[in-house]
Every structure is written in C-alpha cells, then in structure tokens.
XYZ file of C-alpha atoms in Angstrom:
447
model
C 29.313 160.310 224.603
C 29.418 160.442 220.716
C 26.654 162.486 219.243
C 25.694 161.385 215.588
C 23.047 162.895 213.434
C 21.379 160.505 210.707
C 19.759 162.358 208.024
C 16.778 160.424 206.768
C 14.370 158.024 208.615
C 13.740 155.379 205.982
C 15.318 151.731 206.275
C 18.892 152.807 205.683
C 18.622 155.565 208.115
C 16.839 153.355 210.909
C 19.379 150.518 210.340
C 22.192 152.999 210.586
C 20.807 154.231 213.934
C 20.214 150.739 215.168
C 23.638 149.538 214.256
C 25.258 152.499 216.054
C 23.422 152.008 219.514
C 23.867 148.440 219.342
C 27.588 148.246 218.728
C 28.544 151.248 221.036
C 26.856 152.024 224.343
C 28.312 155.544 224.374
C 26.495 156.610 221.214
C 23.414 158.788 221.159
C 21.501 159.329 217.702
C 19.360 162.019 216.459
C 17.378 160.866 213.354
C 16.329 163.892 211.243
C 13.801 163.919 208.508
C 12.545 166.572 206.145
C 9.119 165.083 206.767
C 7.101 165.022 209.873
C 6.536 161.354 209.434
C 9.217 158.585 209.879
C 9.770 155.547 207.671
C 10.754 157.021 204.224
C 9.765 154.740 201.281
C 8.227 152.092 203.629
C 5.465 154.794 204.465
C 5.615 156.525 200.965
C 6.698 154.051 198.446
C 5.464 150.650 199.337
C 2.078 150.069 197.780
C -0.979 150.205 200.143
C -2.057 146.618 199.549
C 1.200 145.235 200.522
C 0.519 144.963 204.279
C 3.275 142.681 204.944
C 5.965 144.826 203.668
C 4.387 147.877 205.279
C 4.538 145.926 208.580
C 8.360 146.678 208.404
C 7.320 149.926 210.136
C 6.868 147.976 213.365
C 10.540 146.969 213.328
C 11.604 150.524 212.293
C 9.397 151.869 215.149
C 11.476 149.754 217.746
C 14.671 151.472 216.501
C 13.263 155.112 216.654
C 11.941 154.221 220.324
C 15.243 153.228 221.656
C 16.321 155.254 224.544
C 19.323 156.461 222.842
C 17.625 157.312 219.570
C 15.541 160.400 219.108
C 13.318 161.167 215.873
C 13.302 164.684 214.883
C 10.936 165.279 211.959
C 10.070 168.394 209.869
C 13.823 169.280 209.713
C 15.117 170.461 206.154
C 18.927 170.157 205.856
C 20.317 172.357 203.117
C 18.650 175.332 201.251
C 15.891 176.796 203.140
C 16.738 174.831 206.467
C 19.825 174.012 208.427
C 22.983 174.288 206.482
C 25.008 171.135 206.327
C 28.071 173.019 207.772
C 25.887 173.957 210.770
C 24.764 170.369 211.224
C 28.587 169.219 211.439
C 28.967 171.889 214.272
C 26.226 170.246 216.298
C 27.184 166.693 216.046
C 30.382 164.699 216.139
C 29.256 162.841 212.921
C 26.518 163.074 210.373
C 25.326 160.134 208.266
C 23.350 161.032 205.148
C 20.704 158.330 204.448
C 18.622 160.431 201.838
C 17.891 157.893 199.220
C 17.358 158.795 195.515
C 15.030 161.532 195.590
C 14.214 161.811 191.747
C 13.313 159.693 188.721
C 15.076 159.020 185.485
C 13.480 160.470 182.154
C 12.930 158.877 178.871
C 14.454 161.859 176.924
C 11.897 161.465 174.078
C 9.560 164.054 172.304
C 6.241 164.617 174.115
C 7.571 163.263 177.389
C 6.227 166.514 179.087
C 2.700 166.333 177.609
C -0.168 166.414 180.011
C -1.052 162.996 181.066
C 2.453 161.972 181.131
C 4.021 161.257 184.594
C 6.800 159.515 186.422
C 5.547 156.464 188.391
C 7.288 157.986 191.361
C 4.722 160.813 191.241
C 1.736 158.478 190.984
C 2.959 156.448 193.867
C 3.355 159.584 195.907
C -0.170 160.629 195.175
C -1.789 157.324 196.233
C 0.716 157.000 199.243
C -0.328 160.409 200.510
C 3.135 162.026 200.375
C 2.690 165.649 201.338
C 4.535 166.941 198.552
C 2.170 165.297 196.006
C -0.606 167.001 194.192
C -3.861 165.542 192.837
C -3.573 166.546 189.186
C -6.267 164.191 187.939
C -3.885 161.158 187.030
C -6.729 158.936 186.029
C -9.550 161.553 185.176
C -10.833 161.133 181.701
C -8.365 158.320 180.806
C -9.491 155.124 179.184
C -6.165 153.277 178.828
C -2.675 153.524 180.471
C 0.769 152.812 179.532
C 3.280 151.864 182.050
C 6.855 152.095 180.636
C 9.243 149.632 182.533
C 9.181 146.149 183.890
C 10.403 146.302 187.409
C 8.513 146.151 190.728
C 7.370 149.706 190.878
C 5.996 149.252 187.285
C 4.091 146.170 188.623
C 2.807 148.109 191.639
C 1.288 151.130 189.671
C -0.355 148.652 187.094
C -1.844 146.697 189.872
C -3.177 149.841 191.588
C -4.727 150.902 188.302
C -6.682 147.620 188.070
C -7.449 147.300 191.804
C -10.978 147.511 192.760
C -12.316 149.844 195.575
C -13.316 146.796 197.732
C -9.712 145.805 197.899
C -8.382 149.195 198.391
C -10.770 150.567 201.021
C -9.359 148.498 203.818
C -5.751 150.142 203.128
C -4.393 153.336 204.382
C -4.754 154.951 201.021
C -5.825 158.745 201.111
C -9.452 159.044 200.694
C -9.138 161.429 197.856
C -7.091 158.990 195.924
C -9.335 156.071 196.772
C -12.403 158.033 195.338
C -10.424 158.932 192.192
C -9.433 155.360 191.524
C -12.928 154.180 192.222
C -14.276 156.586 189.683
C -11.589 155.617 187.097
C -12.787 154.565 183.580
C -9.364 152.884 182.700
C -10.101 149.577 181.254
C -6.721 148.666 179.480
C -3.323 148.776 181.105
C -0.159 147.884 179.122
C 3.002 147.315 180.835
C 5.940 147.497 178.227
C 9.674 146.683 178.413
C 12.440 147.533 175.872
C 14.059 144.270 176.481
C 12.759 140.543 176.868
C 10.964 138.895 179.495
C 14.043 136.950 180.708
C 15.568 140.370 181.396
C 12.500 141.829 183.259
C 13.386 143.156 186.645
C 10.268 142.333 188.455
C 10.023 139.573 191.026
C 7.990 136.626 190.444
C 5.918 137.197 193.587
C 4.918 140.726 192.405
C 4.393 139.550 188.908
C 2.107 136.417 189.861
C -0.046 139.205 191.995
C -1.387 140.656 188.693
C -2.835 137.257 187.829
C -4.842 137.277 191.140
C -6.549 140.596 190.602
C -10.444 140.202 190.633
C -12.223 140.750 187.331
C -8.858 141.319 185.449
C -7.650 139.612 182.299
C -3.827 139.336 182.008
C -2.267 138.408 178.580
C 1.199 138.281 177.092
C 1.660 138.607 173.321
C 3.221 135.191 172.155
C 5.249 137.118 169.521
C 6.953 139.071 172.072
C 7.961 135.862 173.916
C 9.061 134.260 170.764
C 11.812 137.010 170.268
C 13.489 135.913 173.471
C 16.237 133.247 172.946
C 15.219 131.833 176.510
C 11.538 131.562 175.770
C 11.432 128.031 174.479
C 13.920 126.526 177.231
C 14.319 128.954 180.273
C 16.191 126.165 182.226
C 19.587 127.818 181.671
C 18.284 131.078 183.414
C 18.970 131.935 187.156
C 16.078 130.838 189.073
C 14.242 134.279 189.492
C 14.360 134.973 185.811
C 13.323 131.232 184.930
C 10.274 131.634 187.262
C 9.271 134.772 185.564
C 9.346 133.432 181.890
C 7.236 130.413 183.116
C 4.573 132.651 184.605
C 4.515 134.694 181.495
C 4.351 131.587 179.132
C 1.327 130.519 180.964
C -0.304 133.911 180.212
C 0.785 133.991 176.617
C -2.012 133.354 173.983
C -4.731 132.766 176.775
C -8.190 133.598 175.679
C -9.482 136.914 176.452
C -12.299 136.879 179.213
C -14.966 139.430 179.747
C -13.341 141.385 182.478
C -13.552 144.898 184.010
C -9.670 145.524 183.369
C -7.301 144.117 180.810
C -3.568 144.059 181.644
C -1.237 143.468 178.589
C 2.487 142.789 179.298
C 4.488 143.607 176.122
C 8.303 143.324 175.495
C 10.826 144.390 172.897
C 9.234 147.693 172.611
C 11.358 150.803 173.035
C 9.180 154.255 173.472
C 10.562 156.846 170.895
C 7.656 159.519 171.286
C 4.470 160.457 173.065
C 1.982 161.346 170.655
C -0.566 164.317 171.399
C -4.260 164.198 171.105
C -6.388 167.243 171.957
C -3.505 168.983 173.816
C -2.490 165.873 176.024
C -0.925 162.581 175.503
C -3.031 160.346 173.377
C -0.686 157.323 172.459
C 2.911 156.110 172.766
C 4.909 155.347 169.823
C 7.245 152.379 170.337
C 10.031 150.883 168.006
C 10.136 147.173 167.930
C 13.597 145.854 169.320
C 15.239 142.574 168.931
C 18.099 140.905 171.114
C 21.476 142.121 169.853
C 23.478 138.939 171.153
C 25.275 140.721 173.707
C 22.427 141.124 176.488
C 20.928 144.326 175.062
C 18.573 145.273 172.158
C 18.848 146.896 168.857
C 15.979 148.848 166.958
C 14.462 147.418 163.803
C 12.736 150.555 162.325
C 9.411 149.033 162.795
C 6.882 150.887 164.928
C 3.720 150.346 166.887
C 1.560 152.801 168.537
C -0.303 151.999 171.796
C -3.177 154.209 172.778
C -2.920 155.832 176.270
C -4.403 158.881 177.991
C -2.257 158.140 181.024
C 1.486 157.343 180.624
C 3.601 156.472 183.687
C 7.400 155.966 183.358
C 8.995 153.688 185.833
C 12.603 153.496 184.522
C 14.591 153.920 187.642
C 15.582 156.270 190.481
C 18.400 158.651 190.625
C 20.062 160.493 193.587
C 20.396 164.345 193.673
C 23.185 166.519 194.914
C 23.252 167.501 198.517
C 24.032 171.126 199.457
C 27.537 171.024 200.974
C 28.516 167.522 199.832
C 30.480 166.334 196.815
C 28.359 164.529 194.145
C 29.344 162.194 191.270
C 26.769 163.017 188.528
C 27.647 159.841 186.567
C 26.432 157.611 189.426
C 24.004 159.864 191.112
C 25.783 159.203 194.376
C 28.219 160.636 196.990
C 31.817 159.569 196.541
C 32.937 157.574 199.561
C 35.180 154.948 201.137
C 33.370 152.230 202.964
C 30.744 154.893 203.700
C 33.190 157.680 204.581
C 32.569 160.732 202.380
C 35.356 161.546 199.989
C 36.199 165.268 198.946
C 38.626 165.333 196.073
C 39.725 161.816 196.915
C 40.315 162.499 200.608
C 38.174 161.247 203.533
C 36.067 163.926 204.879
C 36.239 163.575 208.804
C 32.882 163.210 210.333
C 30.780 162.870 207.078
C 29.307 159.436 205.990
C 26.623 158.052 203.703
C 24.462 154.991 203.644
C 21.717 153.554 201.521
C 21.037 154.607 197.902
C 22.857 157.971 198.143
C 25.803 155.697 198.860
C 25.313 152.944 196.536
C 22.766 153.963 193.950
C 19.163 152.763 193.739
C 19.836 148.966 193.874
C 18.759 146.219 195.946
C 15.689 145.512 198.213
C 14.928 147.130 201.623
C 16.933 144.309 203.494
C 20.045 145.399 201.421
C 20.160 148.456 203.601
C 21.045 146.595 206.652
C 24.469 145.405 205.538
C 25.093 148.616 203.867
C 24.373 150.451 207.025
C 26.691 148.101 208.924
C 29.576 148.892 206.717
C 29.202 152.553 207.155
C 28.824 152.423 211.040
C 31.807 150.181 211.112
C 33.766 153.100 209.495
C 32.181 155.540 211.794
C 33.049 153.777 215.075
C 36.605 153.048 213.891
C 36.985 156.969 213.630
C 35.108 157.649 216.927
C 38.186 158.057 218.975
C 39.185 161.157 216.917
C 35.688 162.494 216.264
C 34.682 162.645 220.089
C 37.518 165.097 220.682
C 35.588 167.875 218.959
C 33.507 170.020 221.226
C 29.837 170.014 220.304
C 26.752 171.414 222.045
C 25.341 169.249 224.999
C 21.836 169.523 223.400
C 21.759 170.118 219.654
C 17.948 170.545 219.812
C 18.444 173.772 221.700
C 20.662 175.050 219.038
C 18.124 174.068 216.236
C 15.336 175.699 217.964
C 17.256 178.881 218.429
C 17.640 179.036 214.667
C 13.946 178.696 214.293
C 13.601 175.086 213.670
C 10.677 173.310 215.454
C 11.104 169.686 215.012
C 8.401 167.227 215.230
C 9.357 164.805 218.029
C 8.173 161.230 218.448
C 5.116 162.564 220.435
C 4.290 164.659 217.546
C 4.438 161.556 215.301
C 2.194 159.682 217.744
C -0.351 162.403 217.501
C -0.273 162.264 213.722
C -1.090 158.393 214.035
C -3.916 159.056 216.275
C -5.241 161.708 213.816
C -4.993 159.117 210.967
C -6.890 156.521 213.119
C -9.579 159.002 213.968
C -9.836 159.997 210.200
C -10.321 156.529 209.108
C -12.858 155.806 211.821
C -14.875 158.805 210.557
C -14.762 157.450 207.006
C -15.746 153.788 208.177
C -12.245 152.688 207.221
C -9.120 151.664 209.154
C -6.221 153.992 209.379
C -6.337 156.552 206.673
C -3.228 158.683 205.963
C -3.296 162.539 206.201
C -2.435 163.679 202.722
C -0.955 167.196 203.089
C 1.376 169.384 204.906
C -1.098 171.295 206.909
C -3.095 168.444 208.157
C 0.174 166.623 209.166
C 1.654 169.709 211.113
C -1.727 170.581 212.747
C -2.060 167.019 214.024
C 1.635 166.878 215.046
C 1.019 169.837 217.396
C -2.190 168.514 218.812
C -1.189 167.725 222.474
C -4.573 166.234 223.196
C -4.254 162.510 223.921
C-alpha cells in the first residue's frame, strides 16, 4: 500500500487525491490542510454571490469522502507545526498543493497608508477566512479605487456595489454583511495601467457589473480611444474582442441617478497614494500610452482619483515552504513534471501541483490536468517509493506529536454549526468567521 500525503485541500489538492485513487487501487491518501475547513480558494476565494462556481465544493466533497482519502484539517506543515522532514518520514510521498499565499505589491509611496489593502485581504474578510480581521475596510469611505483589471478586481468592485438584498442569501459572514450594508461608498473606480484589449477579466465577469441593481457603469471614451484595437477589435482573440465590445457599449453612456457608480479606467499607472488626515485620500496616476510592443510607456501627465479605500489586485505570488527549494524569480518550487528538484536533481518522494508548481495562472479547471501530470510522475516512481518503511498509521504519530487534526466528522460539525447560525439570523448557511468558533464547532460531537 502506497501512502501519500497531499498538503492543501483546494482544487489542486483534491484533484491530485482524486487522480491518485482513480489510477492506482493500492494508494491511500491523507489530504492535510492548515485550516479546519476544506476546499481552499473555492471556499475562501470565490465571491459569495457566485453560487455556481461555489457549487464546485460538491465535486471536491466527493473526492474527500472517497474510502481511500482522508481529510485532516488544522494541521500546520512547517514552522510551528509538523516539519516537512517529519512528514516525509510518515508517508511514502508528499505532494505540496499550497497555492500562492501572498499578493504582489505596487511598490509605490503611500502604499502602506491606512485604508490601503490588497484585494486578497478584502476577499478574505468577506469570505470569513479565519486569519482575516475586520479593520473597517469600508468604514468612513465615500469612494474606492480598485487597482487592477482581472477577475478578482471585478469581484471586489462588484462586492462594493452589491446591495444587502442580493448578499443576504449568500454565506457571507454576518459582520461583513452588516458593514457592507452600512457602507457609504458611492463611487468605485477600477483602473488598469494598460488598455481594454489587454484586460485580464473574463467577459462573463465584466458583464455582471452591468446587471447590478441601482448601479451606473461608465467607461471614459478617451481611455478607449488610446487603444489601437478600439475602433476595430475584429483582429483580437475572441475573449478580448468581447470585452472591448462590452466596454464600448458603456463608453460615453449618459449618467443615471443611481446609488452606486462604477467607473472603468484604462491607461493609468499608479505612482503614489496620497494621504489625507492620516490615511489614504487619493491615488495619483500617470497617464500611459501604448508603446507599440504590447506594453505601455508613461507620458508625464498625472491624474488624481479620490479614494478613502484602495484595493490593489495585481496578482498573487507563492511563498517559500520550510524545507523545500524555492525559485524567488517565479515564486514557485523548482520541479520536473511535478517532481521537486533540489539543486537540479530530483528529490525522491517530493512533488508539487497547482500554483506553487506553475505560478498563479489559469482557472480552477486548469488544476485538473496539472495534478494529473504530477500524479503520473509519482506513480511512475511508486515501485521505488513503496520500499521505504513508513508507519502503518501516520495519524497516530501526528497525535503523539501533539497534533489533533480536524477529521471529516469535525468538518461536518462545522457545516451543521454554520447552518444553525444562518437559521438563527433568518438567513441560509452563514460562515463562521474565526478560529475559535470553527474549532469549537469542529469538536462538537452533538449531531
């Protein structure tokens, strides 16, 4: 029997576990996660109003309920937890599927002012990630600037303009729902340094902005005019062409008397966050123009956009894992078809899948083929890996080291507690937002 530990229970971890048990009947898998809850970014990264994407949890649940797969939550790997070297002693193979745990910074003056956050921090707050804190994201703000033009930027822009009536049926934590309901933010500007034909959002996400109740969406025609593909987008790939067509439909549209106004701006590069009364008060942008090589160049002309809340959404980045090699240039673990490389040589029994393997690219479904490649490599090595003696029951060794994992029954207890919380509030399922409430619920054996 080949014993494999998969570190991370998001899509890449679940797809890795699924591929392992499907391809080899002699494999058993423990899926370990730092959090007591499974599903990774599907639970803590997908916007609460995107119920269709969130329903992917049902597919991942099927994997984690497989008879040869076991979920072990609340298990920290690395500093303060189980060392990676010890994990290798307990399993024939370890696959790290830990994603990209941090966000990229702008690297401009004023970025650390109060009121300036990463979109990741904002998403974690309204998604009830237990590491997040309520630091008054929207409190006292009248206008917001979202820097970036990808799907995460669209998500946070939409959340700032969503009404309570649309968010109350979701699993958004009650404190976040109450804060957004009390928000005084009227204007939201989503800003990109390049042109509309180079934006990274998908057309489906973009169009959603135009369906928000009591919300006026506009695009500055002058921004569109700077893009060479504006007048004739027919030569663009289909996705970019559809984006430009949607944006053209919003350009120059007359303003309506709406509760929220969303402005999409392009060819503006952030150069400084300006302070007002000890916190961010505006963002200074430099006007850019296409450089003819797919990039942009600055013009020396500047524009300030008022904002008491600034959310940067300029990409994710992997962080080094204790005991594993790390490529600082790419933010990934060096590998060969998923096999971890140490100084250019394959490290037996160590593998990677997902964003820590390939970088923060692709969509959720991209993790399936990525995981399959890694699993193919692992199973090719299985004949050698299985010769090494490992404990019959790694969970016993983990417990003897003081680790008390949240097993699947504990996660089911959390689900019951979240359903009960929602019922008490007159809502559907409502997420528990902090470590204490999650762990109390996980260890509640009352059915």
